[in-house]
């Protein structure tokens, strides 16, 4: 298999003052020396597991449906192709981030595409998170009433979604620092 390379010489970078950008949720507004202990920061392993969880978590729901409609051979071939494309794009992003000395995805977009790129990336990151939340709520509505042995449908479905969303997801999503998870 041949190696994919990226020629960065034709990319024109725009200069954006990072102080004009709003703080992203993944970038703390304080340095480690500002009263934040080193162990409070997220680790590489934690970031990788969070990244894999966000990719596999909601995406795994659609794989049986896709394989059913594509067939086993075609579905596995497409799954392998998407895996290759994902690997290539992540390697490209990391390479560009290293070259530009940028460790934050949003700031990388702002360095390459300017403020509009920052806003666009932030919106689509929110949209992916929202879509995953909706998928999990649908699963909760379908599975929890069955586990509890109540009749599916009606208030049981809506009630289980409401209780799980307000009692579990909302408190976890309201944490200021996700590294404790």
GROMACS .gro file of N, CA and C in nm:
model
  543
    1UNK      N    1   0.085  -0.117   0.000
    1UNK     CA    2   0.000   0.000   0.000
    1UNK      C    3   0.090   0.123   0.000
    2UNK      N    4   0.058   0.221  -0.081
    2UNK     CA    5   0.141   0.341  -0.090
    2UNK      C    6   0.107   0.438   0.022
    3UNK      N    7   0.206   0.518   0.059
    3UNK     CA    8   0.190   0.615   0.167
    3UNK      C    9   0.130   0.743   0.111
    4UNK      N   10   0.032   0.799   0.180
    4UNK     CA   11  -0.032   0.923   0.140
    4UNK      C   12   0.047   1.038   0.200
    5UNK      N   13   0.088   1.134   0.116
    5UNK     CA   14   0.161   1.250   0.166
    5UNK      C   15   0.082   1.376   0.134
    6UNK      N   16   0.107   1.479   0.209
    6UNK     CA   17   0.036   1.605   0.192
    6UNK      C   18   0.139   1.715   0.167
    7UNK      N   19   0.122   1.787   0.057
    7UNK     CA   20   0.211   1.898   0.025
    7UNK      C   21   0.151   2.023   0.088
    8UNK      N   22   0.217   2.075   0.191
    8UNK     CA   23   0.169   2.191   0.264
    8UNK      C   24   0.214   2.323   0.202
    9UNK      N   25   0.296   2.320   0.098
    9UNK     CA   26   0.352   2.444   0.044
    9UNK      C   27   0.248   2.531  -0.026
   10UNK      N   28   0.137   2.470  -0.073
   10UNK     CA   29   0.038   2.548  -0.146
   10UNK      C   30  -0.072   2.605  -0.056
   11UNK      N   31  -0.069   2.573   0.074
   11UNK     CA   32  -0.172   2.620   0.166
   11UNK      C   33  -0.130   2.757   0.220
   12UNK      N   34  -0.219   2.853   0.206
   12UNK     CA   35  -0.193   2.987   0.258
   12UNK      C   36  -0.263   3.000   0.391
   13UNK      N   37  -0.186   3.032   0.494
   13UNK     CA   38  -0.241   3.041   0.628
   13UNK      C   39  -0.276   3.185   0.659
   14UNK      N   40  -0.389   3.203   0.725
   14UNK     CA   41  -0.427   3.337   0.767
   14UNK      C   42  -0.389   3.354   0.913
   15UNK      N   43  -0.353   3.471   0.949
   15UNK     CA   44  -0.313   3.499   1.086
   15UNK      C   45  -0.435   3.548   1.164
   16UNK      N   46  -0.462   3.481   1.276
   16UNK     CA   47  -0.573   3.519   1.360
   16UNK      C   48  -0.519   3.539   1.501
   17UNK      N   49  -0.553   3.650   1.561
   17UNK     CA   50  -0.513   3.676   1.698
   17UNK      C   51  -0.595   3.585   1.789
   18UNK      N   52  -0.526   3.496   1.862
   18UNK     CA   53  -0.598   3.398   1.942
   18UNK      C   54  -0.675   3.461   2.057
   19UNK      N   55  -0.639   3.583   2.097
   19UNK     CA   56  -0.714   3.646   2.205
   19UNK      C   57  -0.853   3.690   2.159
   20UNK      N   58  -0.873   3.704   2.026
   20UNK     CA   59  -1.004   3.745   1.977
   20UNK      C   60  -1.102   3.628   1.966
   21UNK      N   61  -1.050   3.506   1.978
   21UNK     CA   62  -1.137   3.388   1.968
   21UNK      C   63  -1.197   3.357   2.104
   22UNK      N   64  -1.322   3.313   2.107
   22UNK     CA   65  -1.379   3.271   2.234
   22UNK      C   66  -1.310   3.145   2.283
   23UNK      N   67  -1.307   3.126   2.413
   23UNK     CA   68  -1.245   3.007   2.469
   23UNK      C   69  -1.328   2.885   2.434
   24UNK      N   70  -1.264   2.782   2.381
   24UNK     CA   71  -1.337   2.660   2.350
   24UNK      C   72  -1.351   2.579   2.478
   25UNK      N   73  -1.454   2.493   2.486
   25UNK     CA   74  -1.473   2.413   2.606
   25UNK      C   75  -1.356   2.319   2.632
   26UNK      N   76  -1.285   2.277   2.528
   26UNK     CA   77  -1.175   2.185   2.546
   26UNK      C   78  -1.046   2.254   2.584
   27UNK      N   79  -1.042   2.387   2.577
   27UNK     CA   80  -0.923   2.461   2.612
   27UNK      C   81  -0.948   2.537   2.741
   28UNK      N   82  -0.876   2.500   2.849
   28UNK     CA   83  -0.898   2.572   2.973
   28UNK      C   84  -0.849   2.715   2.960
   29UNK      N   85  -0.917   2.807   3.031
   29UNK     CA   86  -0.880   2.947   3.023
   29UNK      C   87  -0.767   2.981   3.119
   30UNK      N   88  -0.711   2.881   3.184
   30UNK     CA   89  -0.604   2.906   3.278
   30UNK      C   90  -0.489   2.810   3.250
   31UNK      N   91  -0.371   2.850   3.285
   31UNK     CA   92  -0.254   2.765   3.267
   31UNK      C   93  -0.242   2.672   3.386
   32UNK      N   94  -0.153   2.573   3.375
   32UNK     CA   95  -0.135   2.477   3.483
   32UNK      C   96  -0.083   2.546   3.608
   33UNK      N   97  -0.005   2.651   3.592
   33UNK     CA   98   0.050   2.721   3.705
   33UNK      C   99  -0.049   2.810   3.777
   34UNK      N  100  -0.169   2.824   3.727
   34UNK     CA  101  -0.269   2.914   3.786
   34UNK      C  102  -0.359   2.842   3.887
   35UNK      N  103  -0.303   2.756   3.968
   35UNK     CA  104  -0.381   2.689   4.071
   35UNK      C  105  -0.442   2.558   4.025
   36UNK      N  106  -0.420   2.517   3.901
   36UNK     CA  107  -0.472   2.390   3.852
   36UNK      C  108  -0.362   2.287   3.866
   37UNK      N  109  -0.394   2.178   3.932
   37UNK     CA  110  -0.295   2.073   3.952
   37UNK      C  111  -0.275   1.997   3.823
   38UNK      N  112  -0.154   1.945   3.806
   38UNK     CA  113  -0.121   1.870   3.684
   38UNK      C  114  -0.212   1.749   3.668
   39UNK      N  115  -0.251   1.685   3.783
   39UNK     CA  116  -0.336   1.566   3.772
   39UNK      C  117  -0.480   1.600   3.734
   40UNK      N  118  -0.520   1.729   3.740
   40UNK     CA  119  -0.653   1.770   3.699
   40UNK      C  120  -0.666   1.782   3.549
   41UNK      N  121  -0.553   1.788   3.479
   41UNK     CA  122  -0.558   1.801   3.334
   41UNK      C  123  -0.587   1.665   3.270
   42UNK      N  124  -0.644   1.669   3.154
   42UNK     CA  125  -0.672   1.547   3.080
   42UNK      C  126  -0.542   1.490   3.024
   43UNK      N  127  -0.533   1.359   3.022
   43UNK     CA  128  -0.413   1.294   2.969
   43UNK      C  129  -0.434   1.256   2.823
   44UNK      N  130  -0.325   1.216   2.758
   44UNK     CA  131  -0.334   1.170   2.619
   44UNK      C  132  -0.423   1.046   2.612
   45UNK      N  133  -0.405   0.954   2.705
   45UNK     CA  134  -0.488   0.832   2.705
   45UNK      C  135  -0.635   0.867   2.724
   46UNK      N  136  -0.664   0.963   2.812
   46UNK     CA  137  -0.802   1.007   2.833
   46UNK      C  138  -0.860   1.072   2.709
   47UNK      N  139  -0.780   1.154   2.643
   47UNK     CA  140  -0.827   1.220   2.520
   47UNK      C  141  -0.852   1.118   2.410
   48UNK      N  142  -0.764   1.018   2.398
   48UNK     CA  143  -0.781   0.915   2.296
   48UNK      C  144  -0.905   0.832   2.324
   49UNK      N  145  -0.926   0.795   2.450
   49UNK     CA  146  -1.046   0.716   2.482
   49UNK      C  147  -1.173   0.797   2.461
   50UNK      N  148  -1.170   0.925   2.492
   50UNK     CA  149  -1.286   1.011   2.466
   50UNK      C  150  -1.312   1.022   2.315
   51UNK      N  151  -1.205   1.037   2.238
   51UNK     CA  152  -1.216   1.045   2.091
   51UNK      C  153  -1.276   0.916   2.035
   52UNK      N  154  -1.223   0.801   2.079
   52UNK     CA  155  -1.275   0.673   2.030
   52UNK      C  156  -1.420   0.651   2.074
   53UNK      N  157  -1.452   0.692   2.195
   53UNK     CA  158  -1.589   0.677   2.243
   53UNK      C  159  -1.686   0.761   2.162
   54UNK      N  160  -1.644   0.882   2.125
   54UNK     CA  161  -1.734   0.967   2.047
   54UNK      C  162  -1.753   0.913   1.906
   55UNK      N  163  -1.650   0.848   1.850
   55UNK     CA  164  -1.662   0.791   1.716
   55UNK      C  165  -1.741   0.661   1.720
   56UNK      N  166  -1.702   0.571   1.808
   56UNK     CA  167  -1.763   0.438   1.812
   56UNK      C  168  -1.900   0.442   1.878
   57UNK      N  169  -1.918   0.528   1.979
   57UNK     CA  170  -2.040   0.530   2.058
   57UNK      C  171  -2.167   0.538   1.975
   58UNK      N  172  -2.185   0.647   1.904
   58UNK     CA  173  -2.308   0.663   1.827
   58UNK      C  174  -2.300   0.592   1.692
   59UNK      N  175  -2.181   0.581   1.636
   59UNK     CA  176  -2.166   0.518   1.505
   59UNK      C  177  -2.192   0.369   1.504
   60UNK      N  178  -2.168   0.305   1.616
   60UNK     CA  179  -2.186   0.160   1.623
   60UNK      C  180  -2.333   0.122   1.607
   61UNK      N  181  -2.422   0.216   1.636
   61UNK     CA  182  -2.565   0.189   1.627
   61UNK      C  183  -2.607   0.159   1.483
   62UNK      N  184  -2.545   0.228   1.387
   62UNK     CA  185  -2.586   0.214   1.248
   62UNK      C  186  -2.520   0.102   1.171
   63UNK      N  187  -2.420   0.036   1.227
   63UNK     CA  188  -2.347  -0.067   1.153
   63UNK      C  189  -2.436  -0.186   1.116
   64UNK      N  190  -2.513  -0.244   1.207
   64UNK     CA  191  -2.600  -0.356   1.165
   64UNK      C  192  -2.698  -0.317   1.054
   65UNK      N  193  -2.754  -0.196   1.063
   65UNK     CA  194  -2.846  -0.148   0.961
   65UNK      C  195  -2.776  -0.136   0.826
   66UNK      N  196  -2.655  -0.080   0.827
   66UNK     CA  197  -2.581  -0.063   0.702
   66UNK      C  198  -2.541  -0.198   0.643
   67UNK      N  199  -2.496  -0.291   0.726
   67UNK     CA  200  -2.458  -0.423   0.676
   67UNK      C  201  -2.579  -0.498   0.621
   68UNK      N  202  -2.694  -0.478   0.681
   68UNK     CA  203  -2.815  -0.544   0.632
   68UNK      C  204  -2.849  -0.496   0.492
   69UNK      N  205  -2.833  -0.367   0.465
   69UNK     CA  206  -2.870  -0.312   0.336
   69UNK      C  207  -2.760  -0.324   0.231
   70UNK      N  208  -2.635  -0.328   0.273
   70UNK     CA  209  -2.524  -0.338   0.177
   70UNK      C  210  -2.484  -0.482   0.150
   71UNK      N  211  -2.510  -0.569   0.241
   71UNK     CA  212  -2.458  -0.703   0.233
   71UNK      C  213  -2.329  -0.711   0.313
   72UNK      N  214  -2.291  -0.832   0.351
   72UNK     CA  215  -2.176  -0.850   0.438
   72UNK      C  216  -2.045  -0.809   0.371
   73UNK      N  217  -2.021  -0.856   0.249
   73UNK     CA  218  -1.894  -0.828   0.181
   73UNK      C  219  -1.882  -0.680   0.148
   74UNK      N  220  -1.985  -0.623   0.085
   74UNK     CA  221  -1.980  -0.481   0.050
   74UNK      C  222  -1.975  -0.395   0.175
   75UNK      N  223  -2.051  -0.430   0.277
   75UNK     CA  224  -2.052  -0.354   0.401
   75UNK      C  225  -1.917  -0.354   0.470
   76UNK      N  226  -1.852  -0.472   0.477
   76UNK     CA  227  -1.719  -0.479   0.539
   76UNK      C  228  -1.616  -0.406   0.455
   77UNK      N  229  -1.628  -0.411   0.322
   77UNK     CA  230  -1.536  -0.336   0.236
   77UNK      C  231  -1.552  -0.186   0.257
   78UNK      N  232  -1.676  -0.138   0.265
   78UNK     CA  233  -1.700   0.004   0.291
   78UNK      C  234  -1.654   0.044   0.430
   79UNK      N  235  -1.673  -0.042   0.528
   79UNK     CA  236  -1.627  -0.014   0.664
   79UNK      C  237  -1.475  -0.003   0.668
   80UNK      N  238  -1.407  -0.091   0.596
   80UNK     CA  239  -1.260  -0.085   0.587
   80UNK      C  240  -1.215   0.042   0.518
   81UNK      N  241  -1.283   0.081   0.410
   81UNK     CA  242  -1.249   0.203   0.337
   81UNK      C  243  -1.269   0.327   0.424
   82UNK      N  244  -1.378   0.332   0.498
   82UNK     CA  245  -1.402   0.445   0.588
   82UNK      C  246  -1.297   0.448   0.699
   83UNK      N  247  -1.258   0.331   0.748
   83UNK     CA  248  -1.151   0.325   0.848
   83UNK      C  249  -1.021   0.380   0.794
   84UNK      N  250  -0.987   0.346   0.670
   84UNK     CA  251  -0.865   0.398   0.606
   84UNK      C  252  -0.874   0.550   0.591
   85UNK      N  253  -0.988   0.600   0.544
   85UNK     CA  254  -1.004   0.745   0.528
   85UNK      C  255  -0.997   0.818   0.662
   86UNK      N  256  -1.056   0.760   0.765
   86UNK     CA  257  -1.050   0.820   0.898
   86UNK      C  258  -0.906   0.825   0.948
   87UNK      N  259  -0.833   0.716   0.932
   87UNK     CA  260  -0.693   0.712   0.973
   87UNK      C  261  -0.611   0.817   0.898
   88UNK      N  262  -0.631   0.827   0.769
   88UNK     CA  263  -0.557   0.925   0.689
   88UNK      C  264  -0.589   1.068   0.731
   89UNK      N  265  -0.717   1.097   0.755
   89UNK     CA  266  -0.754   1.233   0.791
   89UNK      C  267  -0.703   1.270   0.930
   90UNK      N  268  -0.707   1.177   1.025
   90UNK     CA  269  -0.656   1.206   1.159
   90UNK      C  270  -0.505   1.227   1.155
   91UNK      N  271  -0.435   1.144   1.078
   91UNK     CA  272  -0.289   1.163   1.064
   91UNK      C  273  -0.257   1.297   1.001
   92UNK      N  274  -0.336   1.338   0.902
   92UNK     CA  275  -0.315   1.468   0.837
   92UNK      C  276  -0.338   1.582   0.935
   93UNK      N  277  -0.446   1.573   1.014
   93UNK     CA  278  -0.475   1.676   1.113
   93UNK      C  279  -0.364   1.686   1.217
   94UNK      N  280  -0.315   1.573   1.263
   94UNK     CA  281  -0.207   1.574   1.362
   94UNK      C  282  -0.081   1.633   1.301
   95UNK      N  283  -0.048   1.596   1.177
   95UNK     CA  284   0.071   1.649   1.110
   95UNK      C  285   0.062   1.800   1.093
   96UNK      N  286  -0.053   1.849   1.050
   96UNK     CA  287  -0.071   1.994   1.033
   96UNK      C  288  -0.065   2.063   1.169
   97UNK      N  289  -0.126   2.004   1.271
   97UNK     CA  290  -0.121   2.062   1.405
   97UNK      C  291   0.020   2.072   1.459
   98UNK      N  292   0.101   1.969   1.433
   98UNK     CA  293   0.241   1.972   1.477
   98UNK      C  294   0.318   2.079   1.402
   99UNK      N  295   0.297   2.089   1.272
   99UNK     CA  296   0.368   2.189   1.193
   99UNK      C  297   0.330   2.331   1.231
  100UNK      N  298   0.205   2.352   1.269
  100UNK     CA  299   0.160   2.486   1.306
  100UNK      C  300   0.168   2.511   1.457
  101UNK      N  301   0.216   2.410   1.530
  101UNK     CA  302   0.227   2.418   1.676
  101UNK      C  303   0.093   2.455   1.741
  102UNK      N  304  -0.010   2.387   1.697
  102UNK     CA  305  -0.145   2.408   1.749
  102UNK      C  306  -0.197   2.275   1.801
  103UNK      N  307  -0.239   2.271   1.927
  103UNK     CA  308  -0.286   2.147   1.988
  103UNK      C  309  -0.438   2.139   1.997
  104UNK      N  310  -0.507   2.241   1.957
  104UNK     CA  311  -0.651   2.249   1.971
  104UNK      C  312  -0.715   2.246   1.832
  105UNK      N  313  -0.816   2.161   1.814
  105UNK     CA  314  -0.880   2.144   1.684
  105UNK      C  315  -0.945   2.274   1.635
  106UNK      N  316  -1.012   2.344   1.725
  106UNK     CA  317  -1.077   2.468   1.687
  106UNK      C  318  -0.975   2.574   1.646
  107UNK      N  319  -0.867   2.584   1.720
  107UNK     CA  320  -0.764   2.684   1.687
  107UNK      C  321  -0.690   2.646   1.559
  108UNK      N  322  -0.678   2.518   1.532
  108UNK     CA  323  -0.620   2.475   1.405
  108UNK      C  324  -0.708   2.522   1.289
  109UNK      N  325  -0.839   2.509   1.304
  109UNK     CA  326  -0.930   2.558   1.201
  109UNK      C  327  -0.919   2.709   1.186
  110UNK      N  328  -0.902   2.780   1.297
  110UNK     CA  329  -0.890   2.926   1.287
  110UNK      C  330  -0.758   2.967   1.224
  111UNK      N  331  -0.653   2.891   1.246
  111UNK     CA  332  -0.525   2.923   1.184
  111UNK      C  333  -0.529   2.902   1.033
  112UNK      N  334  -0.604   2.802   0.989
  112UNK     CA  335  -0.609   2.770   0.847
  112UNK      C  336  -0.719   2.847   0.775
  113UNK      N  337  -0.838   2.853   0.835
  113UNK     CA  338  -0.954   2.911   0.766
  113UNK      C  339  -1.000   3.045   0.822
  114UNK      N  340  -0.937   3.095   0.927
  114UNK     CA  341  -0.977   3.221   0.986
  114UNK      C  342  -1.093   3.204   1.084
  115UNK      N  343  -1.152   3.316   1.123
  115UNK     CA  344  -1.258   3.315   1.223
  115UNK      C  345  -1.380   3.238   1.174
  116UNK      N  346  -1.413   3.249   1.046
  116UNK     CA  347  -1.529   3.174   0.994
  116UNK      C  348  -1.507   3.023   1.005
  117UNK      N  349  -1.384   2.979   0.984
  117UNK     CA  350  -1.352   2.838   1.001
  117UNK      C  351  -1.370   2.794   1.145
  118UNK      N  352  -1.329   2.880   1.238
  118UNK     CA  353  -1.346   2.851   1.380
  118UNK      C  354  -1.494   2.834   1.414
  119UNK      N  355  -1.576   2.926   1.368
  119UNK     CA  356  -1.720   2.921   1.397
  119UNK      C  357  -1.782   2.797   1.331
  120UNK      N  358  -1.744   2.768   1.207
  120UNK     CA  359  -1.798   2.653   1.135
  120UNK      C  360  -1.763   2.523   1.206
  121UNK      N  361  -1.636   2.506   1.243
  121UNK     CA  362  -1.593   2.385   1.312
  121UNK      C  363  -1.664   2.372   1.446
  122UNK      N  364  -1.675   2.482   1.520
  122UNK     CA  365  -1.743   2.478   1.650
  122UNK      C  366  -1.889   2.437   1.634
  123UNK      N  367  -1.956   2.489   1.531
  123UNK     CA  368  -2.096   2.453   1.507
  123UNK      C  369  -2.109   2.304   1.475
  124UNK      N  370  -2.024   2.253   1.387
  124UNK     CA  371  -2.036   2.113   1.350
  124UNK      C  372  -1.996   2.020   1.463
  125UNK      N  373  -1.903   2.063   1.548
  125UNK     CA  374  -1.872   1.983   1.667
  125UNK      C  375  -1.993   1.976   1.760
  126UNK      N  376  -2.063   2.089   1.776
  126UNK     CA  377  -2.185   2.089   1.855
  126UNK      C  378  -2.290   1.999   1.792
  127UNK      N  379  -2.303   2.005   1.659
  127UNK     CA  380  -2.402   1.925   1.589
  127UNK      C  381  -2.376   1.775   1.605
  128UNK      N  382  -2.251   1.732   1.599
  128UNK     CA  383  -2.217   1.591   1.619
  128UNK      C  384  -2.254   1.548   1.761
  129UNK      N  385  -2.221   1.631   1.859
  129UNK     CA  386  -2.258   1.599   1.997
  129UNK      C  387  -2.408   1.592   2.017
  130UNK      N  388  -2.481   1.685   1.955
  130UNK     CA  389  -2.626   1.685   1.965
  130UNK      C  390  -2.685   1.560   1.900
  131UNK      N  391  -2.632   1.522   1.783
  131UNK     CA  392  -2.680   1.402   1.715
  131UNK      C  393  -2.656   1.277   1.797
  132UNK      N  394  -2.539   1.269   1.861
  132UNK     CA  395  -2.510   1.154   1.947
  132UNK      C  396  -2.606   1.151   2.066
  133UNK      N  397  -2.636   1.267   2.122
  133UNK     CA  398  -2.728   1.274   2.235
  133UNK      C  399  -2.868   1.225   2.193
  134UNK      N  400  -2.913   1.265   2.076
  134UNK     CA  401  -3.044   1.222   2.028
  134UNK      C  402  -3.045   1.070   2.007
  135UNK      N  403  -2.936   1.017   1.950
  135UNK     CA  404  -2.929   0.871   1.930
  135UNK      C  405  -2.933   0.797   2.063
  136UNK      N  406  -2.861   0.847   2.163
  136UNK     CA  407  -2.865   0.782   2.293
  136UNK      C  408  -3.003   0.794   2.358
  137UNK      N  409  -3.070   0.906   2.339
  137UNK     CA  410  -3.205   0.921   2.395
  137UNK      C  411  -3.303   0.823   2.330
  138UNK      N  412  -3.290   0.801   2.201
  138UNK     CA  413  -3.376   0.703   2.133
  138UNK      C  414  -3.351   0.563   2.188
  139UNK      N  415  -3.223   0.530   2.208
  139UNK     CA  416  -3.190   0.398   2.264
  139UNK      C  417  -3.245   0.385   2.406
  140UNK      N  418  -3.228   0.488   2.486
  140UNK     CA  419  -3.280   0.485   2.623
  140UNK      C  420  -3.431   0.467   2.621
  141UNK      N  421  -3.499   0.538   2.532
  141UNK     CA  422  -3.645   0.526   2.524
  141UNK      C  423  -3.691   0.390   2.481
  142UNK      N  424  -3.609   0.321   2.401
  142UNK     CA  425  -3.647   0.187   2.355
  142UNK      C  426  -3.608   0.078   2.454
  143UNK      N  427  -3.497   0.095   2.526
  143UNK     CA  428  -3.443  -0.014   2.607
  143UNK      C  429  -3.485  -0.008   2.753
  144UNK      N  430  -3.482   0.110   2.814
  144UNK     CA  431  -3.509   0.120   2.958
  144UNK      C  432  -3.648   0.070   2.996
  145UNK      N  433  -3.756   0.106   2.926
  145UNK     CA  434  -3.886   0.050   2.966
  145UNK      C  435  -3.890  -0.102   2.957
  146UNK      N  436  -3.818  -0.158   2.860
  146UNK     CA  437  -3.814  -0.303   2.846
  146UNK      C  438  -3.740  -0.368   2.963
  147UNK      N  439  -3.629  -0.305   3.004
  147UNK     CA  440  -3.550  -0.357   3.115
  147UNK      C  441  -3.630  -0.352   3.245
  148UNK      N  442  -3.705  -0.242   3.262
  148UNK     CA  443  -3.785  -0.226   3.383
  148UNK      C  444  -3.913  -0.310   3.381
  149UNK      N  445  -3.944  -0.368   3.265
  149UNK     CA  446  -4.061  -0.455   3.254
  149UNK      C  447  -4.193  -0.381   3.243
  150UNK      N  448  -4.189  -0.258   3.195
  150UNK     CA  449  -4.314  -0.184   3.175
  150UNK      C  450  -4.350  -0.187   3.027
  151UNK      N  451  -4.474  -0.157   2.998
  151UNK     CA  452  -4.520  -0.158   2.860
  151UNK      C  453  -4.449  -0.048   2.780
  152UNK      N  454  -4.393  -0.082   2.664
  152UNK     CA  455  -4.325   0.021   2.584
  152UNK      C  456  -4.424   0.119   2.524
  153UNK      N  457  -4.376   0.239   2.498
  153UNK     CA  458  -4.459   0.341   2.436
  153UNK      C  459  -4.518   0.437   2.538
  154UNK      N  460  -4.572   0.546   2.487
  154UNK     CA  461  -4.639   0.643   2.571
  154UNK      C  462  -4.548   0.710   2.672
  155UNK      N  463  -4.602   0.733   2.793
  155UNK     CA  464  -4.528   0.805   2.896
  155UNK      C  465  -4.407   0.726   2.944
  156UNK      N  466  -4.413   0.594   2.941
  156UNK     CA  467  -4.299   0.514   2.988
  156UNK      C  468  -4.173   0.546   2.908
  157UNK      N  469  -4.188   0.561   2.778
  157UNK     CA  470  -4.074   0.593   2.692
  157UNK      C  471  -4.027   0.735   2.719
  158UNK      N  472  -4.120   0.830   2.716
  158UNK     CA  473  -4.084   0.970   2.739
  158UNK      C  474  -4.032   0.990   2.881
  159UNK      N  475  -4.092   0.923   2.977
  159UNK     CA  476  -4.048   0.935   3.116
  159UNK      C  477  -3.908   0.882   3.137
  160UNK      N  478  -3.877   0.768   3.075
  160UNK     CA  479  -3.742   0.713   3.091
  160UNK      C  480  -3.638   0.802   3.025
  161UNK      N  481  -3.673   0.862   2.910
  161UNK     CA  482  -3.581   0.956   2.845
  161UNK      C  483  -3.562   1.079   2.933
  162UNK      N  484  -3.671   1.130   2.990
  162UNK     CA  485  -3.662   1.249   3.075
  162UNK      C  486  -3.580   1.222   3.200
  163UNK      N  487  -3.605   1.111   3.267
  163UNK     CA  488  -3.533   1.080   3.390
  163UNK      C  489  -3.384   1.057   3.362
  164UNK      N  490  -3.352   0.981   3.259
  164UNK     CA  491  -3.211   0.956   3.227
  164UNK      C  492  -3.140   1.082   3.179
  165UNK      N  493  -3.210   1.164   3.101
  165UNK     CA  494  -3.149   1.288   3.051
  165UNK      C  495  -3.124   1.386   3.164
  166UNK      N  496  -3.227   1.408   3.248
  166UNK     CA  497  -3.214   1.507   3.356
  166UNK      C  498  -3.131   1.454   3.473
  167UNK      N  499  -3.139   1.324   3.497
  167UNK     CA  500  -3.070   1.268   3.613
  167UNK      C  501  -2.929   1.220   3.589
  168UNK      N  502  -2.896   1.185   3.464
  168UNK     CA  503  -2.763   1.132   3.435
  168UNK      C  504  -2.688   1.220   3.335
  169UNK      N  505  -2.747   1.240   3.217
  169UNK     CA  506  -2.673   1.311   3.112
  169UNK      C  507  -2.649   1.459   3.144
  170UNK      N  508  -2.750   1.528   3.194
  170UNK     CA  509  -2.735   1.671   3.223
  170UNK      C  510  -2.627   1.699   3.327
  171UNK      N  511  -2.626   1.628   3.440
  171UNK     CA  512  -2.518   1.653   3.535
  171UNK      C  513  -2.379   1.623   3.478
  172UNK      N  514  -2.367   1.517   3.399
  172UNK     CA  515  -2.237   1.485   3.340
  172UNK      C  516  -2.196   1.589   3.236
  173UNK      N  517  -2.291   1.636   3.158
  173UNK     CA  518  -2.260   1.736   3.055
  173UNK      C  519  -2.233   1.873   3.116
  174UNK      N  520  -2.276   1.897   3.239
  174UNK     CA  521  -2.258   2.026   3.303
  174UNK      C  522  -2.124   2.039   3.375
  175UNK      N  523  -2.045   1.934   3.376
  175UNK     CA  524  -1.914   1.941   3.439
  175UNK      C  525  -1.826   2.043   3.368
  176UNK      N  526  -1.753   2.120   3.444
  176UNK     CA  527  -1.665   2.221   3.387
  176UNK      C  528  -1.543   2.155   3.322
  177UNK      N  529  -1.496   2.046   3.381
  177UNK     CA  530  -1.379   1.977   3.331
  177UNK      C  531  -1.412   1.829   3.311
  178UNK      N  532  -1.405   1.783   3.188
  178UNK     CA  533  -1.443   1.645   3.156
  178UNK      C  534  -1.333   1.543   3.191
  179UNK      N  535  -1.217   1.588   3.234
  179UNK     CA  536  -1.107   1.493   3.262
  179UNK      C  537  -1.139   1.405   3.382
  180UNK      N  538  -1.232   1.446   3.468
  180UNK     CA  539  -1.268   1.362   3.582
  180UNK      C  540  -1.350   1.242   3.542
  181UNK      N  541  -1.405   1.243   3.422
  181UNK     CA  542  -1.484   1.129   3.375
  181UNK      C  543  -1.390   1.020   3.329
   0.00000   0.00000   0.00000
